[in-house]
Amino acid sequence: MRAARVLILLTFSAMLLIAACATSPEDEQRRLDREAAIDDILSYQLDPVEYGETRRCLSDTEFQSYRALNDRHLLFKGRHDRLWVNKLRGRCPGLKSSSVLIVRKFGGNRFCSLDMFEATEWFGYTDRPGVRCILGEFQPVTQAQIDQIEDVLEAP
């Protein structure tokens, strides 16, 4: 009898969790359209002499800050107005601009493609575990591209 109650409770909890994670088809299509628009913006060809090439790694001395653009893209700001977008290997649910990234680096003092990080929120002096995500390559971008990406993300 007790085992049956536990089983019912677990089944009900799982159903609630699945329902909470579900998104409407319209929301999913909107997300896919935004991803396509961002991919289009990132496909602009920049002069490699002026902006550099897409890179596998960035030294932690090359950038001064980073922030999430959405759950798939991080913006790294460097010296001399250099900007890079890192398209993550997959979506990172819960990633937002206020997230703190705890990075497990495999490349010493560099952030590299395939490095894993955990996005978390800080609450006072404690933190709670976040979702684990994987970095992609670092693509140089212009401020105009970032402005366009932010316009896409802010659109209804």
Coordinates of N, CA, C and O in Angstrom, one line a residue:
M1 N 0.8 -1.2 0.0 CA 0.0 0.0 0.0 C 0.9 1.3 0.0 O 0.6 2.2 -0.7
R2 N 1.9 1.3 0.9 CA 2.8 2.4 0.9 C 3.6 2.6 -0.4 O 3.8 3.7 -0.9
A3 N 4.0 1.5 -1.0 CA 4.7 1.5 -2.2 C 3.8 2.1 -3.3 O 4.3 2.8 -4.2
A4 N 2.6 1.8 -3.3 CA 1.6 2.3 -4.3 C 1.5 3.8 -4.2 O 1.5 4.5 -5.2
R5 N 1.4 4.3 -3.0 CA 1.3 5.7 -2.8 C 2.6 6.5 -3.3 O 2.5 7.5 -3.9
V6 N 3.7 5.9 -3.0 CA 5.0 6.5 -3.4 C 5.0 6.5 -5.0 O 5.4 7.5 -5.6
L7 N 4.6 5.4 -5.6 CA 4.6 5.3 -7.0 C 3.6 6.4 -7.6 O 4.0 7.1 -8.6
I8 N 2.5 6.5 -7.0 CA 1.5 7.5 -7.5 C 2.1 8.9 -7.3 O 2.0 9.8 -8.2
L9 N 2.7 9.2 -6.2 CA 3.3 10.5 -5.9 C 4.4 10.8 -6.9 O 4.5 11.9 -7.5
L10 N 5.3 9.8 -7.2 CA 6.4 10.0 -8.2 C 5.8 10.2 -9.6 O 6.3 11.1 -10.3
T11 N 4.8 9.5 -10.0 CA 4.2 9.7 -11.3 C 3.6 11.1 -11.4 O 3.8 11.7 -12.4
F12 N 2.8 11.5 -10.4 CA 2.2 12.8 -10.4 C 3.3 13.9 -10.5 O 3.2 14.9 -11.3
S13 N 4.4 13.8 -9.7 CA 5.5 14.7 -9.7 C 6.1 14.8 -11.1 O 6.4 15.9 -11.6
A14 N 6.3 13.7 -11.7 CA 6.9 13.6 -13.1 C 6.0 14.3 -14.1 O 6.5 15.1 -14.9
M15 N 4.7 14.1 -14.0 CA 3.8 14.7 -14.9 C 3.8 16.2 -14.7 O 3.8 17.0 -15.7
L16 N 3.9 16.7 -13.5 CA 3.9 18.2 -13.2 C 5.2 18.8 -13.8 O 5.2 19.8 -14.4
L17 N 6.3 18.1 -13.6 CA 7.6 18.5 -14.1 C 7.6 18.6 -15.7 O 8.0 19.6 -16.3
I18 N 7.0 17.6 -16.3 CA 6.9 17.6 -17.8 C 6.0 18.8 -18.2 O 6.4 19.5 -19.2
A19 N 4.9 19.0 -17.6 CA 4.0 20.0 -18.0 C 4.6 21.4 -17.8 O 4.4 22.3 -18.6
A20 N 5.4 21.6 -16.7 CA 6.1 22.9 -16.5 C 7.1 23.2 -17.5 O 7.4 24.3 -17.8
C21 N 7.7 22.1 -18.1 CA 8.8 22.3 -19.1 C 8.3 22.5 -20.5 O 9.0 22.9 -21.4
A22 N 7.0 22.1 -20.7 CA 6.5 22.2 -22.1 C 6.3 23.6 -22.6 O 6.0 24.5 -21.8
T23 N 6.6 23.8 -23.8 CA 6.4 25.1 -24.4 C 5.3 24.9 -25.6 O 5.2 23.9 -26.1
S24 N 4.7 26.0 -25.9 CA 3.7 26.0 -26.9 C 4.4 25.9 -28.3 O 5.5 26.3 -28.4
P25 N 3.7 25.4 -29.3 CA 4.3 25.3 -30.6 C 4.7 26.7 -31.1 O 5.7 26.9 -31.8
E26 N 3.9 27.7 -30.7 CA 4.1 29.1 -31.2 C 5.4 29.6 -30.5 O 6.2 30.3 -31.2
D27 N 5.6 29.3 -29.2 CA 6.8 29.8 -28.5 C 8.1 29.1 -29.2 O 9.1 29.7 -29.3
E28 N 7.9 27.8 -29.5 CA 9.0 27.1 -30.1 C 9.4 27.6 -31.4 O 10.5 27.8 -31.8
Q29 N 8.4 27.9 -32.2 CA 8.6 28.5 -33.6 C 9.2 29.9 -33.5 O 10.2 30.2 -34.2
R30 N 8.8 30.7 -32.5 CA 9.4 32.0 -32.3 C 10.9 31.8 -31.9 O 11.8 32.5 -32.4
R31 N 11.2 30.9 -31.1 CA 12.6 30.6 -30.7 C 13.4 30.2 -31.9 O 14.5 30.7 -32.1
L32 N 12.9 29.3 -32.7 CA 13.6 28.8 -33.9 C 13.8 30.0 -34.9 O 14.9 30.1 -35.5
D33 N 12.8 30.9 -35.1 CA 12.9 32.0 -36.0 C 14.0 33.0 -35.4 O 14.8 33.5 -36.2
R34 N 14.1 33.2 -34.1 CA 15.1 34.0 -33.6 C 16.5 33.4 -33.8 O 17.4 34.1 -34.1
E35 N 16.6 32.1 -33.6 CA 17.9 31.5 -33.8 C 18.3 31.6 -35.3 O 19.5 31.9 -35.5
A36 N 17.4 31.4 -36.2 CA 17.7 31.6 -37.6 C 18.2 33.0 -37.9 O 19.1 33.2 -38.7
A37 N 17.5 34.0 -37.4 CA 17.8 35.4 -37.6 C 19.2 35.7 -37.0 O 20.0 36.4 -37.6
I38 N 19.5 35.2 -35.8 CA 20.9 35.4 -35.2 C 21.9 34.7 -36.1 O 23.0 35.3 -36.3
D39 N 21.6 33.5 -36.5 CA 22.6 32.8 -37.4 C 22.9 33.6 -38.7 O 24.0 33.7 -39.1
D40 N 21.8 34.2 -39.2 CA 22.0 35.0 -40.4 C 22.9 36.3 -40.1 O 23.8 36.6 -40.9
I41 N 22.6 36.9 -39.0 CA 23.4 38.1 -38.6 C 24.9 37.7 -38.4 O 25.8 38.4 -38.8
L42 N 25.1 36.5 -37.8 CA 26.5 36.0 -37.5 C 27.2 35.5 -38.8 O 28.4 35.3 -38.8
S43 N 26.4 35.3 -39.9 CA 27.0 34.9 -41.1 C 27.7 36.0 -41.9 O 28.3 35.7 -43.0
Y44 N 27.5 37.2 -41.5 CA 28.1 38.4 -42.2 C 29.7 38.1 -42.3 O 30.3 37.8 -41.2
Q45 N 30.2 38.3 -43.4 CA 31.7 38.2 -43.6 C 32.4 39.4 -43.1 O 32.1 40.5 -43.7
L46 N 33.3 39.3 -42.2 CA 34.1 40.5 -41.7 C 35.5 40.3 -42.2 O 36.0 39.2 -42.5
D47 N 36.1 41.5 -42.4 CA 37.5 41.5 -42.9 C 38.4 40.8 -41.8 O 38.6 41.4 -40.7
P48 N 39.0 39.7 -42.1 CA 39.9 39.0 -41.1 C 41.1 39.8 -40.7 O 41.6 39.6 -39.6
V49 N 41.6 40.7 -41.6 CA 42.7 41.5 -41.2 C 42.3 42.5 -40.1 O 43.0 42.7 -39.1
E50 N 41.1 43.1 -40.2 CA 40.6 44.0 -39.2 C 40.0 43.4 -38.0 O 40.3 43.8 -36.8
Y51 N 39.3 42.3 -38.1 CA 38.6 41.7 -37.0 C 39.1 40.4 -36.5 O 38.8 39.9 -35.4
G52 N 40.0 39.7 -37.3 CA 40.5 38.4 -36.9 C 39.6 37.3 -37.4 O 38.6 37.5 -38.0
E53 N 40.1 36.1 -37.2 CA 39.4 34.9 -37.6 C 38.6 34.3 -36.4 O 38.9 34.6 -35.3
T54 N 37.7 33.5 -36.7 CA 37.0 32.7 -35.7 C 38.1 31.9 -35.0 O 39.0 31.3 -35.6
R55 N 38.0 31.8 -33.7 CA 39.0 31.1 -32.9 C 38.5 30.1 -32.0 O 37.3 30.2 -31.5
R56 N 39.3 29.1 -31.7 CA 38.9 28.0 -30.8 C 39.0 28.5 -29.4 O 38.3 28.0 -28.5
C57 N 40.0 29.3 -29.1 CA 40.3 29.7 -27.7 C 40.5 31.2 -27.6 O 40.9 31.9 -28.6
L58 N 40.2 31.8 -26.4 CA 40.5 33.2 -26.1 C 41.2 33.1 -24.8 O 40.8 32.5 -23.8
S59 N 42.4 33.8 -24.7 CA 43.1 33.9 -23.5 C 42.3 34.8 -22.5 O 41.6 35.8 -22.9
D60 N 42.3 34.5 -21.2 CA 41.6 35.3 -20.3 C 42.1 36.7 -20.1 O 41.5 37.6 -19.5
T61 N 43.3 37.0 -20.8 CA 43.8 38.4 -20.8 C 43.3 39.2 -22.0 O 43.4 40.4 -22.1
E62 N 42.6 38.5 -23.0 CA 42.1 39.1 -24.2 C 40.7 39.8 -24.0 O 40.3 40.6 -24.8
F63 N 40.0 39.3 -23.0 CA 38.7 39.9 -22.8 C 38.5 40.4 -21.4 O 39.2 40.0 -20.5
Q64 N 37.6 41.4 -21.3 CA 37.5 42.0 -20.0 C 36.1 41.6 -19.3 O 36.0 41.7 -18.1
S65 N 35.2 41.3 -20.1 CA 33.9 40.9 -19.5 C 33.2 40.0 -20.5 O 33.5 39.9 -21.7
Y66 N 32.1 39.3 -20.0 CA 31.3 38.5 -20.9 C 29.9 38.6 -20.3 O 29.7 38.8 -19.1
R67 N 28.9 38.3 -21.1 CA 27.5 38.3 -20.7 C 26.7 37.4 -21.7 O 27.1 37.3 -22.8
A68 N 25.6 36.9 -21.2 CA 24.8 36.1 -22.0 C 23.9 37.0 -22.8 O 23.3 38.0 -22.4
L69 N 23.8 36.6 -24.1 CA 22.8 37.3 -25.0 C 21.5 36.6 -24.9 O 20.4 37.2 -24.9
N70 N 21.5 35.3 -24.9 CA 20.4 34.4 -24.7 C 20.9 33.1 -24.2 O 22.0 33.0 -23.8
D71 N 20.1 32.0 -24.3 CA 20.5 30.7 -23.8 C 21.4 29.9 -24.8 O 21.7 28.8 -24.5
R72 N 21.8 30.6 -25.8 CA 22.7 29.9 -26.8 C 23.9 30.7 -27.1 O 24.9 30.2 -27.7
H73 N 24.0 32.0 -26.8 CA 25.1 32.9 -27.2 C 25.6 33.7 -26.1 O 24.9 34.3 -25.3
L74 N 27.0 33.7 -26.0 CA 27.6 34.6 -25.0 C 28.4 35.7 -25.8 O 29.0 35.4 -26.8
L75 N 28.4 36.9 -25.2 CA 29.2 38.0 -25.8 C 30.4 38.2 -24.9 O 30.3 38.4 -23.7
F76 N 31.6 38.2 -25.5 CA 32.8 38.5 -24.8 C 33.3 39.8 -25.3 O 33.4 40.1 -26.5
K77 N 33.6 40.8 -24.4 CA 34.1 42.1 -24.7 C 35.6 42.2 -24.4 O 35.9 41.9 -23.2
G78 N 36.4 42.6 -25.4 CA 37.8 42.7 -25.1 C 38.3 44.1 -25.2 O 37.6 45.0 -25.3
R79 N 39.6 44.1 -25.2 CA 40.3 45.4 -25.3 C 40.1 46.0 -26.7 O 39.9 45.3 -27.6
H80 N 40.3 47.3 -26.8 CA 40.2 48.0 -28.1 C 38.9 47.7 -28.8 O 38.8 47.6 -30.0
D81 N 37.8 47.6 -28.0 CA 36.4 47.4 -28.6 C 36.3 46.1 -29.3 O 35.4 46.0 -30.2
R82 N 37.1 45.1 -29.1 CA 37.0 43.8 -29.7 C 35.8 43.1 -29.1 O 35.6 43.1 -27.9
L83 N 35.1 42.4 -30.0 CA 33.9 41.7 -29.5 C 33.9 40.3 -30.2 O 34.3 40.1 -31.3
W84 N 33.5 39.3 -29.4 CA 33.4 37.9 -29.9 C 32.0 37.4 -29.4 O 31.6 37.6 -28.3
V85 N 31.4 36.6 -30.3 CA 30.2 35.8 -29.8 C 30.6 34.4 -29.8 O 31.2 33.8 -30.7
N86 N 30.2 33.7 -28.7 CA 30.5 32.3 -28.6 C 29.1 31.6 -28.7 O 28.2 31.9 -27.8
K87 N 28.9 30.8 -29.8 CA 27.7 30.1 -29.9 C 27.9 28.7 -29.2 O 28.8 27.9 -29.6
L88 N 27.2 28.5 -28.1 CA 27.3 27.3 -27.3 C 27.0 26.1 -28.1 O 26.3 26.1 -29.1
R89 N 27.5 25.0 -27.7 CA 27.3 23.7 -28.4 C 25.9 23.2 -28.3 O 25.4 22.4 -29.1
G90 N 25.1 23.8 -27.4 CA 23.7 23.5 -27.3 C 23.1 24.6 -26.4 O 23.7 25.4 -25.9
R91 N 21.7 24.5 -26.3 CA 21.1 25.5 -25.5 C 21.4 25.3 -24.1 O 21.7 24.2 -23.6
C92 N 21.5 26.4 -23.3 CA 21.8 26.4 -21.9 C 20.6 27.0 -21.1 O 20.6 28.2 -20.9
P93 N 19.6 26.2 -20.8 CA 18.4 26.7 -20.2 C 18.8 27.5 -18.9 O 19.6 27.0 -18.1
G94 N 18.2 28.6 -18.7 CA 18.4 29.4 -17.5 C 19.5 30.4 -17.6 O 19.7 31.2 -16.7
L95 N 20.3 30.3 -18.7 CA 21.4 31.3 -18.9 C 20.8 32.6 -19.1 O 20.0 32.8 -20.0
K96 N 21.3 33.6 -18.4 CA 20.8 35.0 -18.6 C 22.0 35.9 -18.3 O 23.0 35.5 -17.8
S97 N 21.8 37.2 -18.6 CA 22.9 38.2 -18.5 C 23.4 38.3 -17.1 O 24.5 38.7 -16.9
S98 N 22.6 38.0 -16.1 CA 23.0 38.1 -14.7 C 23.7 36.8 -14.2 O 24.1 36.8 -13.0
S99 N 23.8 35.8 -15.0 CA 24.4 34.6 -14.6 C 25.9 34.7 -14.3 O 26.6 35.4 -15.0
V100 N 26.4 34.0 -13.3 CA 27.8 33.9 -13.1 C 28.2 32.5 -13.7 O 27.5 31.5 -13.6
L101 N 29.3 32.6 -14.5 CA 29.8 31.4 -15.1 C 30.9 30.8 -14.3 O 31.9 31.5 -14.1
I102 N 30.8 29.6 -14.0 CA 31.9 28.8 -13.3 C 32.4 27.9 -14.4 O 31.8 26.9 -14.8
V103 N 33.6 28.2 -14.9 CA 34.2 27.5 -16.0 C 35.2 26.5 -15.6 O 36.1 26.8 -14.8
R104 N 35.1 25.3 -16.1 CA 36.1 24.2 -16.0 C 36.9 24.3 -17.2 O 36.6 23.8 -18.3
K105 N 38.1 24.9 -17.1 CA 39.0 25.1 -18.3 C 39.9 24.0 -18.5 O 40.5 23.4 -17.5
F106 N 40.1 23.6 -19.7 CA 41.0 22.5 -20.1 C 42.2 23.1 -20.7 O 43.2 22.5 -20.9
G107 N 42.2 24.4 -21.1 CA 43.3 25.1 -21.8 C 44.1 26.0 -20.9 O 44.5 27.1 -21.4
G108 N 44.3 25.8 -19.7 CA 45.1 26.7 -18.8 C 44.4 28.0 -18.6 O 43.3 28.0 -18.0
N109 N 45.0 29.1 -19.0 CA 44.4 30.4 -18.8 C 43.6 30.9 -19.9 O 43.5 32.1 -20.2
R110 N 43.0 29.9 -20.7 CA 42.2 30.3 -21.8 C 40.8 29.7 -21.7 O 40.6 28.7 -21.0
F111 N 39.9 30.3 -22.3 CA 38.5 29.7 -22.5 C 38.5 29.1 -23.9 O 38.8 29.8 -24.9
C112 N 38.2 27.9 -24.0 CA 38.3 27.2 -25.3 C 37.0 26.5 -25.6 O 36.2 26.1 -24.7
S113 N 36.8 26.2 -26.9 CA 35.7 25.4 -27.4 C 35.8 24.1 -26.7 O 36.9 23.5 -26.5
L114 N 34.7 23.6 -26.3 CA 34.5 22.3 -25.5 C 34.8 22.5 -24.0 O 34.6 21.5 -23.3
D115 N 35.2 23.6 -23.5 CA 35.3 23.8 -22.1 C 33.8 23.8 -21.6 O 32.9 24.4 -22.2
M116 N 33.7 23.2 -20.4 CA 32.4 23.2 -19.8 C 32.3 24.3 -18.7 O 33.2 24.6 -18.1
F117 N 31.0 24.8 -18.6 CA 30.8 25.8 -17.6 C 29.4 25.5 -17.0 O 28.6 24.8 -17.5
E118 N 29.3 26.1 -15.8 CA 28.0 26.0 -15.1 C 27.5 27.4 -14.9 O 28.2 28.3 -14.4
A119 N 26.3 27.7 -15.3 CA 25.7 29.0 -15.2 C 24.9 29.0 -13.9 O 24.0 28.1 -13.7
T120 N 25.1 29.9 -13.0 CA 24.5 30.0 -11.7 C 24.2 31.4 -11.3 O 24.7 32.3 -11.9
E121 N 23.3 31.5 -10.3 CA 23.0 32.8 -9.7 C 23.6 32.9 -8.4 O 23.6 31.9 -7.7
W122 N 24.2 34.0 -8.0 CA 24.8 34.2 -6.7 C 23.7 34.7 -5.7 O 23.0 35.7 -6.1
F123 N 23.5 34.2 -4.6 CA 22.6 34.7 -3.6 C 23.4 34.9 -2.3 O 23.7 34.0 -1.6
G124 N 23.8 36.2 -2.1 CA 24.6 36.6 -1.0 C 26.0 35.9 -1.1 O 26.7 36.0 -2.1
Y125 N 26.4 35.1 -0.1 CA 27.7 34.4 -0.2 C 27.6 33.0 -0.6 O 28.5 32.3 -0.6
T126 N 26.4 32.6 -1.0 CA 26.2 31.2 -1.4 C 25.7 31.2 -2.8 O 25.2 32.2 -3.3
D127 N 25.9 30.1 -3.4 CA 25.3 29.9 -4.8 C 24.6 28.6 -4.9 O 24.8 27.7 -4.1
R128 N 23.8 28.5 -5.9 CA 23.1 27.2 -6.1 C 23.6 26.6 -7.4 O 24.0 27.3 -8.3
P129 N 23.7 25.3 -7.5 CA 24.2 24.7 -8.8 C 23.3 25.1 -9.9 O 22.1 25.2 -9.8
G130 N 24.0 25.3 -11.1 CA 23.3 25.6 -12.3 C 23.4 24.5 -13.3 O 24.0 23.5 -13.1
V131 N 22.9 24.8 -14.5 CA 23.0 23.8 -15.6 C 24.4 23.9 -16.2 O 25.0 24.9 -16.2
R132 N 24.8 22.7 -16.6 CA 26.2 22.7 -17.3 C 26.0 22.8 -18.8 O 25.1 22.3 -19.4
C133 N 26.9 23.6 -19.3 CA 26.9 24.0 -20.8 C 28.3 23.9 -21.3 O 29.3 23.9 -20.6
I134 N 28.4 23.9 -22.7 CA 29.7 23.7 -23.3 C 29.9 24.8 -24.3 O 29.0 25.2 -25.1
L135 N 31.1 25.5 -24.2 CA 31.5 26.5 -25.1 C 31.7 26.1 -26.5 O 32.1 24.9 -26.8
G136 N 31.4 27.0 -27.5 CA 31.7 26.7 -28.9 C 32.9 27.6 -29.3 O 33.7 28.0 -28.4
E137 N 33.0 27.9 -30.5 CA 34.1 28.8 -31.0 C 33.8 30.3 -30.8 O 32.6 30.6 -30.6
F138 N 34.8 31.1 -30.8 CA 34.7 32.5 -30.6 C 34.8 33.2 -31.9 O 35.8 33.2 -32.6
Q139 N 33.7 33.8 -32.3 CA 33.5 34.5 -33.6 C 33.6 36.0 -33.4 O 32.9 36.5 -32.7
P140 N 34.6 36.6 -34.1 CA 34.6 38.1 -34.0 C 33.3 38.7 -34.6 O 32.8 38.2 -35.6
V141 N 32.8 39.8 -34.0 CA 31.6 40.5 -34.4 C 31.8 42.0 -34.3 O 32.7 42.4 -33.6
T142 N 30.9 42.7 -34.9 CA 30.9 44.2 -34.7 C 29.8 44.6 -33.7 O 28.9 43.8 -33.5
Q143 N 29.9 45.8 -33.3 CA 28.9 46.3 -32.4 C 27.6 46.4 -33.1 O 26.5 46.1 -32.5
A144 N 27.6 46.6 -34.4 CA 26.4 46.7 -35.2 C 25.7 45.3 -35.2 O 24.5 45.2 -35.1
Q145 N 26.5 44.2 -35.3 CA 25.9 42.9 -35.3 C 25.3 42.6 -33.9 O 24.2 42.0 -33.8
I146 N 25.9 43.0 -32.9 CA 25.4 42.8 -31.5 C 24.1 43.6 -31.4 O 23.1 43.1 -30.8
D147 N 24.1 44.8 -31.9 CA 22.8 45.6 -31.8 C 21.7 44.9 -32.5 O 20.5 44.9 -32.0
Q148 N 22.0 44.3 -33.7 CA 21.0 43.6 -34.5 C 20.5 42.4 -33.7 O 19.3 42.1 -33.7
I149 N 21.4 41.7 -33.1 CA 21.1 40.5 -32.3 C 20.2 40.8 -31.2 O 19.1 40.2 -30.9
E150 N 20.5 41.9 -30.5 CA 19.7 42.3 -29.3 C 18.3 42.8 -29.8 O 17.3 42.6 -29.1
D151 N 18.2 43.4 -31.0 CA 16.9 43.8 -31.5 C 16.1 42.6 -31.8 O 14.9 42.6 -31.5
V152 N 16.7 41.6 -32.3 CA 16.0 40.3 -32.6 C 15.5 39.7 -31.3 O 14.3 39.2 -31.2
L153 N 16.3 39.7 -30.3 CA 16.0 39.1 -29.0 C 14.9 39.9 -28.2 O 14.1 39.3 -27.5
E154 N 14.8 41.2 -28.5 CA 13.9 42.0 -27.8 C 12.5 42.1 -28.5 O 11.5 42.5 -27.9
A155 N 12.5 41.6 -29.7 CA 11.2 41.7 -30.5 C 10.2 40.7 -29.9 O 10.5 39.7 -29.3
P156 N 8.9 41.1 -29.9 CA 7.8 40.3 -29.4 C 7.7 39.0 -30.1 O 8.1 38.7 -31.1

